XYZ file of C-alpha atoms in Angstrom:
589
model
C 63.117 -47.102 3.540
C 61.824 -46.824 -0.087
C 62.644 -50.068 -2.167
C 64.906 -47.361 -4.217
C 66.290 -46.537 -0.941
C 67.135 -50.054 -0.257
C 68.013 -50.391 -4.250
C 70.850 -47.548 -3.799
C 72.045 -48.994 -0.272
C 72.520 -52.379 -1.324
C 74.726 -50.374 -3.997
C 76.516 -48.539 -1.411
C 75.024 -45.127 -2.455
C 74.184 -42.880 0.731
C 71.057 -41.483 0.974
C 72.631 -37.985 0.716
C 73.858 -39.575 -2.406
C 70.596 -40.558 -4.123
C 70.256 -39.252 -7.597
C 67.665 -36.498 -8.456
C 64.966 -39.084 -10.589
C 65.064 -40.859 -7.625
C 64.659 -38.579 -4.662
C 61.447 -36.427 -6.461
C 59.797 -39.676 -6.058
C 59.424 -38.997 -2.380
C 57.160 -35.929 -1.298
C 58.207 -33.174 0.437
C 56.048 -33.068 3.816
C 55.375 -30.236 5.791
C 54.029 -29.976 9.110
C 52.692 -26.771 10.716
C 51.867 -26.435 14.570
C 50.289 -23.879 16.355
C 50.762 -23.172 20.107
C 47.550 -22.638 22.238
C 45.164 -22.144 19.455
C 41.851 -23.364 19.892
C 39.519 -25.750 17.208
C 37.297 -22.698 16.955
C 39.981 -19.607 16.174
C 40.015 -20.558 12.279
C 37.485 -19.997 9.313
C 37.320 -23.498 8.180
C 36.340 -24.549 11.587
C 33.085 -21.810 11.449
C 34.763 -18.396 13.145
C 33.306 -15.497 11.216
C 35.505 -13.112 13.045
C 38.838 -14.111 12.405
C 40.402 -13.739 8.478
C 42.557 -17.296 7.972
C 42.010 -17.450 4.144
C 45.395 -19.549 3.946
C 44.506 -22.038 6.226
C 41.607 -22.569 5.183
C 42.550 -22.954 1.031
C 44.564 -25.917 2.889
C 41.675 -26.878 4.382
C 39.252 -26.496 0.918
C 42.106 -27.874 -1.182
C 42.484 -30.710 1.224
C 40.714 -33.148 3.767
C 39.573 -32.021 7.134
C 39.815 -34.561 9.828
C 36.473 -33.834 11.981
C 38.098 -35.778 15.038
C 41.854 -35.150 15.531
C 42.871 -35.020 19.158
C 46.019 -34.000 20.566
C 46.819 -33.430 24.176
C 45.458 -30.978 26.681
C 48.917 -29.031 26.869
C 52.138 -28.712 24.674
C 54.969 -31.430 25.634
C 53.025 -33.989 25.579
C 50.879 -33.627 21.837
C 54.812 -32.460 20.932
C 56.193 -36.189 22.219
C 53.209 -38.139 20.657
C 53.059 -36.109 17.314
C 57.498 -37.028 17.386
C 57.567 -40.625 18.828
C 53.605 -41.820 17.388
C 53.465 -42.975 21.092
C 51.416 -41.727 24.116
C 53.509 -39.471 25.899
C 52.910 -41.076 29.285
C 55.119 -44.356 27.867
C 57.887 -41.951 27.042
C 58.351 -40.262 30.563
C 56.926 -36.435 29.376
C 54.995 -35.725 33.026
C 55.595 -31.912 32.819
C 55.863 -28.629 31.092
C 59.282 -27.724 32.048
C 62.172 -28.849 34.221
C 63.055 -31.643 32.939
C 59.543 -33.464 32.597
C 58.890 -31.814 28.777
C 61.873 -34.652 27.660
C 60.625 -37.826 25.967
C 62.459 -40.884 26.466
C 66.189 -41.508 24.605
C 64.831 -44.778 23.677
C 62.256 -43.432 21.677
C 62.966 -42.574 17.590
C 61.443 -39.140 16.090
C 59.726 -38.738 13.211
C 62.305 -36.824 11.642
C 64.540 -39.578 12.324
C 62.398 -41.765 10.042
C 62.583 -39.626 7.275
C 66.105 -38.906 7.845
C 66.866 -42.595 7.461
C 64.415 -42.267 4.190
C 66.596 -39.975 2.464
C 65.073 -36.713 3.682
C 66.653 -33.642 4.824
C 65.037 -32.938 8.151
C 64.479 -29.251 9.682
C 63.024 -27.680 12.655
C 62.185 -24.285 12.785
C 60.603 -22.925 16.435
C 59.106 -24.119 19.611
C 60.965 -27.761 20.500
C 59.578 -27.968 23.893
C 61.397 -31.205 24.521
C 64.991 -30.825 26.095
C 67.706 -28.202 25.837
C 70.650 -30.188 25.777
C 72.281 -32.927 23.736
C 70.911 -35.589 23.574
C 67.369 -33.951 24.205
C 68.077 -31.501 22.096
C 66.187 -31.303 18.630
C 69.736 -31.483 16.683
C 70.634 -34.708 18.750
C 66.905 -36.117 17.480
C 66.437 -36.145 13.861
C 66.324 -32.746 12.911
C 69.684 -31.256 11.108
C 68.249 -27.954 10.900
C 67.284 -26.607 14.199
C 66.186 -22.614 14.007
C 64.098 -21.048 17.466
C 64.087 -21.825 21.073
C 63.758 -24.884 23.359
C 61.615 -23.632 25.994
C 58.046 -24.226 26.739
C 57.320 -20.303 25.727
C 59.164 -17.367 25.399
C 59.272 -14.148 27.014
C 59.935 -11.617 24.222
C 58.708 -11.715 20.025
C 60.635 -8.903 18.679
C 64.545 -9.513 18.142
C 64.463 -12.669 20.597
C 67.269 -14.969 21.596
C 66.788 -18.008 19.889
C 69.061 -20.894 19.085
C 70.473 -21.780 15.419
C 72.031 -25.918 15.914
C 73.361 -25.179 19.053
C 74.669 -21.368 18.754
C 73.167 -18.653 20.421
C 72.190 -16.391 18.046
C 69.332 -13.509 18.221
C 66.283 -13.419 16.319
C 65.146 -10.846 13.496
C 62.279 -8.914 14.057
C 58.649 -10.380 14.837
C 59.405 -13.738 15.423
C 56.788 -15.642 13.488
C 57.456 -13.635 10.640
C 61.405 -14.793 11.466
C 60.887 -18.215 11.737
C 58.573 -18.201 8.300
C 61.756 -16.137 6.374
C 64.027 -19.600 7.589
C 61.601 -21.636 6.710
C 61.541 -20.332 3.041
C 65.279 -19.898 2.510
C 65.189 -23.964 3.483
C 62.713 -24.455 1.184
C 64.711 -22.786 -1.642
C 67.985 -24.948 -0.415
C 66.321 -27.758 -0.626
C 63.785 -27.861 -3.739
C 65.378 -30.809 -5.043
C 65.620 -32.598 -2.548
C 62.867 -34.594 -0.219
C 62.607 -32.986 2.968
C 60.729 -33.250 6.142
C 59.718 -29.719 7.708
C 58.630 -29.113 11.603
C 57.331 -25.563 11.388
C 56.092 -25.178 14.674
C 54.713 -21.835 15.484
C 54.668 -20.604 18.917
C 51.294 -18.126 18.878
C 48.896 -17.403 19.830
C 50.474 -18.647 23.169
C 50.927 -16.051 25.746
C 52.644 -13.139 26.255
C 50.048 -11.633 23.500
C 52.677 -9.614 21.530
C 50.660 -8.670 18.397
C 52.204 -6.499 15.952
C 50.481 -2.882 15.425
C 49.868 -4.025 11.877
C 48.023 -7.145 13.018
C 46.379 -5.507 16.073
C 44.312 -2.719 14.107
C 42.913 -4.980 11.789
C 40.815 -6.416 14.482
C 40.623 -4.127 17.921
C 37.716 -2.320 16.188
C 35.694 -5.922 14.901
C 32.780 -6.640 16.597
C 32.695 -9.931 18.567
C 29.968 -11.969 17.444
C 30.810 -15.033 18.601
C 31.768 -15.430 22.437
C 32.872 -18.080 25.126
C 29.885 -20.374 26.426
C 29.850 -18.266 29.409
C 30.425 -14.417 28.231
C 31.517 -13.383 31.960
C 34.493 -15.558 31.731
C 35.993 -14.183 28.309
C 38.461 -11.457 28.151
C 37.694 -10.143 24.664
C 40.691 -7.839 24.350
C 42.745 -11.327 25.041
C 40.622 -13.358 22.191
C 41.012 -10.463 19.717
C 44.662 -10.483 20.716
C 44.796 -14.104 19.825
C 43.000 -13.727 16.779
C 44.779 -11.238 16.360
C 48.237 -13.613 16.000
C 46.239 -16.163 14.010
C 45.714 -13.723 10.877
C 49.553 -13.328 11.563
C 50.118 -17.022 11.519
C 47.738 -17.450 8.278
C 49.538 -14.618 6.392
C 53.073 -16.688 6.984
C 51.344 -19.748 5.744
C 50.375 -18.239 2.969
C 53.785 -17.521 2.313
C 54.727 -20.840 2.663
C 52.093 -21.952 0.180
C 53.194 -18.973 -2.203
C 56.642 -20.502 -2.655
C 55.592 -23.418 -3.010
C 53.574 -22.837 -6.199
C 56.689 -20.634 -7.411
C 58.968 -23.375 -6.700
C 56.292 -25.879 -8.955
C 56.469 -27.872 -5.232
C 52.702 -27.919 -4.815
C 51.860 -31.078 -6.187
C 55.100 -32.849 -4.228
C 54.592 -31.853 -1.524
C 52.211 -32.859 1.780
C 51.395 -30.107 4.060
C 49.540 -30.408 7.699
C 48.222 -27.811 9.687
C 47.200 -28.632 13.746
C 47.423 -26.980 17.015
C 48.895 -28.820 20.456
C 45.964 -28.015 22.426
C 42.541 -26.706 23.302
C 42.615 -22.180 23.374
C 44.425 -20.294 26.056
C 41.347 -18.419 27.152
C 37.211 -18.915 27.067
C 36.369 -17.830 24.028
C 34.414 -19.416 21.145
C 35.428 -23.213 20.699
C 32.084 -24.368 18.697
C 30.001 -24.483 22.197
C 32.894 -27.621 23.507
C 33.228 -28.497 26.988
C 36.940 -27.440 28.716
C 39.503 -25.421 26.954
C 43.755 -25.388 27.367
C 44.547 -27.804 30.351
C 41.849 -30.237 29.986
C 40.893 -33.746 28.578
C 37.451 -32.809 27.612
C 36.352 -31.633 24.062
C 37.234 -28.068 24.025
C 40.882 -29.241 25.602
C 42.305 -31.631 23.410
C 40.180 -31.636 19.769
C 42.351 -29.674 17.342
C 41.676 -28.546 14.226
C 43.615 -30.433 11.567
C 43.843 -30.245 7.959
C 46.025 -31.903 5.291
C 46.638 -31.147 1.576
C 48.495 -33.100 -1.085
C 47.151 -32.173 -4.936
C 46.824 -34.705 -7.121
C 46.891 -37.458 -4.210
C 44.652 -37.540 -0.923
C 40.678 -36.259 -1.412
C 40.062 -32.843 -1.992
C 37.296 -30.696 -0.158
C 36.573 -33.487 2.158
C 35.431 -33.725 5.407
C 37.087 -36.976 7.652
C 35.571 -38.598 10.643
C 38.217 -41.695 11.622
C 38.823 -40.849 14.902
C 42.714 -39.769 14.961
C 45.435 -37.801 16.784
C 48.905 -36.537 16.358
C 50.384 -40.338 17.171
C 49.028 -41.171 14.083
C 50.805 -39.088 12.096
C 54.085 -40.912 11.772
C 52.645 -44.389 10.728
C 50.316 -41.847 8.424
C 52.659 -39.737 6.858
C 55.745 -42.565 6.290
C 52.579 -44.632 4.683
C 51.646 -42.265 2.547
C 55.371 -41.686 0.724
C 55.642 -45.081 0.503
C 58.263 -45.759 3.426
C 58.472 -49.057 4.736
C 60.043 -49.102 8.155
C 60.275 -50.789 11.534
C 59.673 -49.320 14.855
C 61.442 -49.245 17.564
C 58.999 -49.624 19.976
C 55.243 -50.540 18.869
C 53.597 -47.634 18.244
C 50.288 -46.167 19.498
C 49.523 -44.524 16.129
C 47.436 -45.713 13.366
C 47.832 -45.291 9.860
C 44.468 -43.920 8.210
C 45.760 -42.875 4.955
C 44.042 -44.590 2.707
C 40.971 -42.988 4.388
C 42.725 -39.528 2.920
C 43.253 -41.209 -0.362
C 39.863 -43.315 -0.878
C 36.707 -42.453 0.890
C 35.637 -46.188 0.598
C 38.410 -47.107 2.676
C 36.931 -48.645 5.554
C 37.486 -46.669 8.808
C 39.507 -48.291 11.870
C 38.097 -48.769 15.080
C 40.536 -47.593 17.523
C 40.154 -46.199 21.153
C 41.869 -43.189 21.975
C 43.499 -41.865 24.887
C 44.170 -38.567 26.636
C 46.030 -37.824 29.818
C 46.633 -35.485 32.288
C 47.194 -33.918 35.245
C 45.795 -37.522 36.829
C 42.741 -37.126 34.179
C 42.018 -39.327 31.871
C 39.045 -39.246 29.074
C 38.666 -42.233 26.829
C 36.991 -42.261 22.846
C 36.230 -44.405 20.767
C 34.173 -43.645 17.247
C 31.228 -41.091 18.634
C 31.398 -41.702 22.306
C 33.697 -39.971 24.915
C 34.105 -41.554 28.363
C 34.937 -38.119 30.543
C 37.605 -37.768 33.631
C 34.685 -37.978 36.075
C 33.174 -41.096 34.314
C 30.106 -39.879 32.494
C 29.433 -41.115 28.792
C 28.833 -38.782 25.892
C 27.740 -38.988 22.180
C 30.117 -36.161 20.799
C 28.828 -36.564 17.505
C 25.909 -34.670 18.881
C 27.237 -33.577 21.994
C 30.433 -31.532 22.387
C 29.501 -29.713 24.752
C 29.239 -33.090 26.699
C 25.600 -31.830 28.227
C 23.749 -35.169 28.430
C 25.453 -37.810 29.861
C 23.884 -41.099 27.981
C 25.667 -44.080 30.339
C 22.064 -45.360 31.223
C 21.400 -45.354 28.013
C 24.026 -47.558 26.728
C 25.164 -49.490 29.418
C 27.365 -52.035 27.190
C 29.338 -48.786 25.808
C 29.722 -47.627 28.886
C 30.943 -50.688 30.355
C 33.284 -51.065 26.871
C 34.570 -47.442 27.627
C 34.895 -48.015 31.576
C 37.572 -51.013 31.470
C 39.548 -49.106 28.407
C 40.177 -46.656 30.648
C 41.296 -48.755 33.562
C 43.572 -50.772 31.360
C 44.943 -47.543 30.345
C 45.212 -46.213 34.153
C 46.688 -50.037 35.284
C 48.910 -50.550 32.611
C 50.332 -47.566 31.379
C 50.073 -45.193 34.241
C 51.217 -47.738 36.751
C 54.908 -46.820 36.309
C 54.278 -43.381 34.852
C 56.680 -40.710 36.885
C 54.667 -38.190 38.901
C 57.822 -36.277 39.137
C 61.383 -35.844 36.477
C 64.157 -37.390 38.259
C 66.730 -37.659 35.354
C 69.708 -35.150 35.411
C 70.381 -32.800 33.028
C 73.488 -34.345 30.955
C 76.331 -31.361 30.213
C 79.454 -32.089 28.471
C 78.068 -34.386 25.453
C 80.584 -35.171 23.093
C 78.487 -33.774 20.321
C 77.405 -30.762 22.085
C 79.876 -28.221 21.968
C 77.794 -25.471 24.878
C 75.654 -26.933 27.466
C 72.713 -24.553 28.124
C 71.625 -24.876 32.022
C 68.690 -22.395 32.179
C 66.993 -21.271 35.494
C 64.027 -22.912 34.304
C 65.458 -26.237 34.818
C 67.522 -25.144 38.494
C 66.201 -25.562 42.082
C 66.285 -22.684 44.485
C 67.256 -22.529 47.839
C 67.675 -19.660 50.714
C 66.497 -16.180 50.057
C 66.512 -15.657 46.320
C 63.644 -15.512 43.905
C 62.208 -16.629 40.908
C 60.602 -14.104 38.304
C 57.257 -15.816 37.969
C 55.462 -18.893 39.224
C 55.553 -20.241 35.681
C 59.292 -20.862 35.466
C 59.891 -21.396 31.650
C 61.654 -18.282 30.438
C 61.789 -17.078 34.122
C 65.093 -16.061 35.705
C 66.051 -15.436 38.951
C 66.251 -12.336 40.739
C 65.820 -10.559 44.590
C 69.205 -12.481 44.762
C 70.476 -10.928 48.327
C 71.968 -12.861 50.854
C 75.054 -15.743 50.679
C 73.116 -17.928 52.075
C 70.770 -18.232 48.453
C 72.073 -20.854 46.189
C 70.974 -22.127 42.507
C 71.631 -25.285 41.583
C 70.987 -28.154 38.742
C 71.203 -32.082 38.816
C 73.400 -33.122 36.437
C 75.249 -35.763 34.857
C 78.737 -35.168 32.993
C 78.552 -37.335 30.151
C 82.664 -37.128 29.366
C 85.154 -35.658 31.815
C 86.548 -32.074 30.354
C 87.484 -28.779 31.329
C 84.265 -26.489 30.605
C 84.633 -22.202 29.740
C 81.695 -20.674 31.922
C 78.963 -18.276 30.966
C 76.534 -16.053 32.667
C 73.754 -14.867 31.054
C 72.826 -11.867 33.387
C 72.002 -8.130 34.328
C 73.662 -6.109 36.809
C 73.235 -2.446 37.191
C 76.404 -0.070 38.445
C 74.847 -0.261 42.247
C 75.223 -3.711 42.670
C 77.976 -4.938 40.440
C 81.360 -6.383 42.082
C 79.684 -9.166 43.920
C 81.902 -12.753 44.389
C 80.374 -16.122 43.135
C 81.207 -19.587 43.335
C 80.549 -22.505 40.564
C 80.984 -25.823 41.767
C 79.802 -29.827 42.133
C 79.504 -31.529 44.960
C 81.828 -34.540 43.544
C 84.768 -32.352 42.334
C 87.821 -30.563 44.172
C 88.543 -27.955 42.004
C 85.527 -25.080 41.727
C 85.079 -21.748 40.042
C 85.248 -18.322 42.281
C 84.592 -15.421 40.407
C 83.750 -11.441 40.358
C 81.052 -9.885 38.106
C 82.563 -6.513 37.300
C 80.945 -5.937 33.873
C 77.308 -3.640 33.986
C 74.221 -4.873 32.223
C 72.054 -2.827 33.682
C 69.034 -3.733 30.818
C 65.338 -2.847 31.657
C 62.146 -5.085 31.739
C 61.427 -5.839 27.546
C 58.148 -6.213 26.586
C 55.155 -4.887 28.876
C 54.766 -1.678 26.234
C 54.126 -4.703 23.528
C 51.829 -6.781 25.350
C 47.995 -5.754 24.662
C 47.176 -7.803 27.884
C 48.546 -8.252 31.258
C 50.570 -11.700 30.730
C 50.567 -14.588 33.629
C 54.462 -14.999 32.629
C 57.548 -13.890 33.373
C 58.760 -10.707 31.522
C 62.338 -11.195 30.527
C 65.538 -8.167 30.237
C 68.336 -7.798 27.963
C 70.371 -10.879 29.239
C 74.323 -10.731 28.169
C 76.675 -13.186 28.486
C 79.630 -12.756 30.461
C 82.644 -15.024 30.278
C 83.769 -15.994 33.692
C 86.203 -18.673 33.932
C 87.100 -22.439 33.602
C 86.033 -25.377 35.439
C 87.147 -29.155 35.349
C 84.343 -31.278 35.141
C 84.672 -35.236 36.128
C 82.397 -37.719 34.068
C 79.487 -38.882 36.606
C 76.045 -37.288 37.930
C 76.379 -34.635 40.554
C 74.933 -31.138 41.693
C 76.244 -28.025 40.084
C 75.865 -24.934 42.291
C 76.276 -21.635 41.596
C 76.139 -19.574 45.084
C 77.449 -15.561 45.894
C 80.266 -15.816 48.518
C 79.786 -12.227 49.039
C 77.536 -9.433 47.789
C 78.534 -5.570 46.595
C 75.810 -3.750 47.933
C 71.739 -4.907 47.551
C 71.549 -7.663 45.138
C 74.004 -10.160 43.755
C 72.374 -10.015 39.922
C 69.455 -10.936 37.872
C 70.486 -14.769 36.360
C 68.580 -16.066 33.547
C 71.210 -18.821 31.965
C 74.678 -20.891 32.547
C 76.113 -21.957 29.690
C 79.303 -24.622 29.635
C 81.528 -24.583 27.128
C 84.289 -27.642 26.385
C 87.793 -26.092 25.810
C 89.226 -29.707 25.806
């Protein structure tokens, strides 16, 4: 807290309460996060084919940081950018079902600045739990806007969340979740707040809007993947593509704030969560979207602040997103107290004076039972070769003959790391999925999260966003670990789609730990077709997704405890019982 925060407390002024003089002393800071884009798909970082003019005026107007690192995919650089710790100490082992949630012992960023005064919002991609107290509202964030999945299926007019409430989205969604953004902004210009913008593009499925699509299917490539064959250039244009979408909404961002007179109070940080989603040009790096190595886990990062932190220049301290909430709470002058000890550094003075000395630190990254190690210039790799990356990115020449102490530095780094912090690191998510939270007023159970057993299928390997479907015998049942956090008696929604053929079939809800269940008959048509293949300019890996409606379909007492909810069809109309995406619980007392 501030020393005026602590001032007004010890007054017994809340800090909702804290008078305007006082709050405009804190800065507004606003972080923007890209999903799968690579350190090579922006101008700043040396791409002549792609048109980012608004990130990069950050990036001119601002410091670059040379050497920020995140992790090789999503959750995790999501965990460590919100807890400042590595995402292996907070229990994040997966992408989805369960494994994307940090820790509940572990406070959020937007919890510090909460406690700081700050009105807190989120608007897109969480990626780290769907229900209370995972969820993004239960965590810091009062203003919760877009979707809790991993990725989603559909762009244009999706389903999306709005604190809890199922709402649906309007129009493109980037260009959605930028029009919230702004009408927060405008809410709250005076008033200190704390802004998650977190973009979900260029991920996949590569929905590009026509507009944003002909301004570069017709460019010329000049600048390809280290290995040509491997690079699907309709996919890279696609995802360039989406970045010139994702710069224009920045810009828009950066337009208000100049209206508004904000610039000057206000920090904003742009970063991605991981290395590209394809080969294509990464500045010649080693590895891409999935791996520890250059290409997988540097990011580009820039920060501006007028008037404050070093304009036009170029960084080197080796950081990463856990540094940014020791960073960030030391730059508005917020003294606090973790928690837990934190991972994170704070290298803001090296934004505000370049003869601040730079920190040694080593730096971790983990996955998928890989683990790279840096420190300054030197990389230890997953398969335990050495590398100068301040010449080598592309990690060519390994150079562990050549300096044997750094190697042997590097070497018992990363056992430490792989003895004491992987030692008790889950391989798999074991923790239920908690309904019935006395805060929460609708528990969202998506397929994503549910096992599978019998003959019933899911829509795609990849199971975020996936439902399931080929749903034909009695024998096929879904079902979801979960704990009951206070006894109630829960209304229970389907989202589904059943065509006239098929619709009449019997289903049963139920826990293995109560007496009373739910039977029930779907006798209400959604018969919705496939959304999105006549958007997508290349084939997707995911799941497509349909016109999912709820359908009300009863009650069911719930008893406080852990058990296994199943939903199973006691009998089936004709060929198919129905196409399930979501079950959604809500407390009627």
């Amino acid at each position: 807290m501030t020393k005026l925060g602590v001032l007004f407390s010890v007054l017994g002024v809340g800090a909702g309460c804290i008078p305007a003089f006082a709050q405009k002393q804190l800065p507004n800071i606003i972080v923007m996060l890209s999903d799968d884009q690579g350190w090579g798909d922006l101008g700043f970082t040396g791409n002549t084919f792609v048109q980012t003019p608004n990130i990069d005026r950050i990036a001119h107007e601002g410091t670059i940081l040379e050497n920020f690192y995140v992790c090789p995919v999503s959750s995790p650089t999501r965990a460590e950018f919100l807890t400042g710790r590595y995402h292996v100490r907070s229990g994040v082992n997966s992408t989805t079902g369960g494994g994307e949630r940090f820790n509940l012992g572990e406070k959020t960023i937007a919890e510090y600045f909460r406690e700081a005064g700050y009105a807190t919002s989120l608007f897109g991609k969480w990626h780290s739990g769907t229900q209370y107290p995972y969820h993004p509202n239960a965590r810091g964030f009062e203003e919760f806007y877009g979707f809790c999945s991993g990725h989603w299926g559909n762009y244009w007019n999706p389903v999306l969340e709005h604190n809890g409430e199922i709402i649906s989205g309007e129009g493109f969604i980037i260009d959605d979740l930028t029009d919230k953004a702004l009408d927060y902004i405008r809410d709250h210009k005076e008033h200190p707040f704390f802004m998650f913008l977190s973009y979900n593009t260029p991920h996949s499925p590569m929905q590009v809007p026509d507009s944003w699509w002909n301004r570069v299917k017709d460019r010329t490539l000049s600048q390809r993947a280290t290995f040509p064959e491997q690079e699907d250039t309709t996919f890279t244009k696609a995802a360039l593509a989406l970045a010139e979408n994702l710069d224009w909404n920045i810009g828009r961002v950066l337009s208000l704030l100049h209206s508004l007179d904000l610039e000057q109070e206000t920090i904003v940080i742009y970063f991605s969560d991981n290395g590209p989603n394809s080969f294509r040009w990464n500045g010649g790096m080693k590895g891409r979207k999935g791996s520890t190595d250059e290409g997988g886990v540097r990011s580009p990062f820039c920060i501006r602040w007028p008037g404050h932190i070093r304009k036009g220049a170029v960084e080197t301290q080796l950081s990463g997103a856990i540094d940014l909430i020791p960073t960030l709470l030391g730059l508005a002058g917020i003294e606090y107290t973790p928690l837990r000890k934190l991972d994170g550094i704070d290298w803001g003075q090296r934004l505000l004076d370049e003869k601040a000395p730079a920190m040694d630190r080593v730096l971790y990254s983990y996955w998928g039972g890989k683990t790279s190690v840096r420190i300054s210039y030197y990389l230890l790799d997953a398969e335990g070769y050495l590398y100068k990356t301040d010449i080598d990115r592309e990690q060519r020449k390994d150079v562990s003959d050549k300096e044997p102490e750094i190697y042997e530095r590097m070497k018992r780094y990363s056992n430490w790391f792989k003895d004491e912090l992987l030692a008790d690191f889950p391989k798999k998510d074991t923790r239920p999925f908690i309904i019935g939270h006395p805060q929460e007023t609708c528990s969202k159970l998506p397929a994503r999260d549910a096992r599978i057993s019998g003959p019933i299928e899911r829509s795609n390997r990849y199971p975020n966003c996936s439902y399931f479907t080929n749903w034909k015998s009695p024998e096929a049942e879904i079902s979801w670990n979960v704990e009951v956090e206070e006894s109630g008696l829960f209304e229970a929604f389907i989202y589904y789609t059943c065509d006239k053929r098929n619709i009449g079939s019997t289903f049963e809800l139920r826990t293995d730990r109560d007496a009373e269940n739910l039977v029930f008959t779907l006798d209400q048509i959604n018969d919705q077709p496939m959304l999105g293949a006549d958007l997508d300019r290349v084939l997707r890996e995911e799941s497509y997704v349909k016109g999912f409606a709820p359908c009300s379909v009863g009650t069911i007492p719930l008893s406080k405890g852990t058990a296994t909810l199943s939903l199973q069809a006691k009998t089936i109309r004709n060929e198919e019982a129905m196409n399930f995406w979501m079950l959604v619980l809500k407390r009627v007392k």
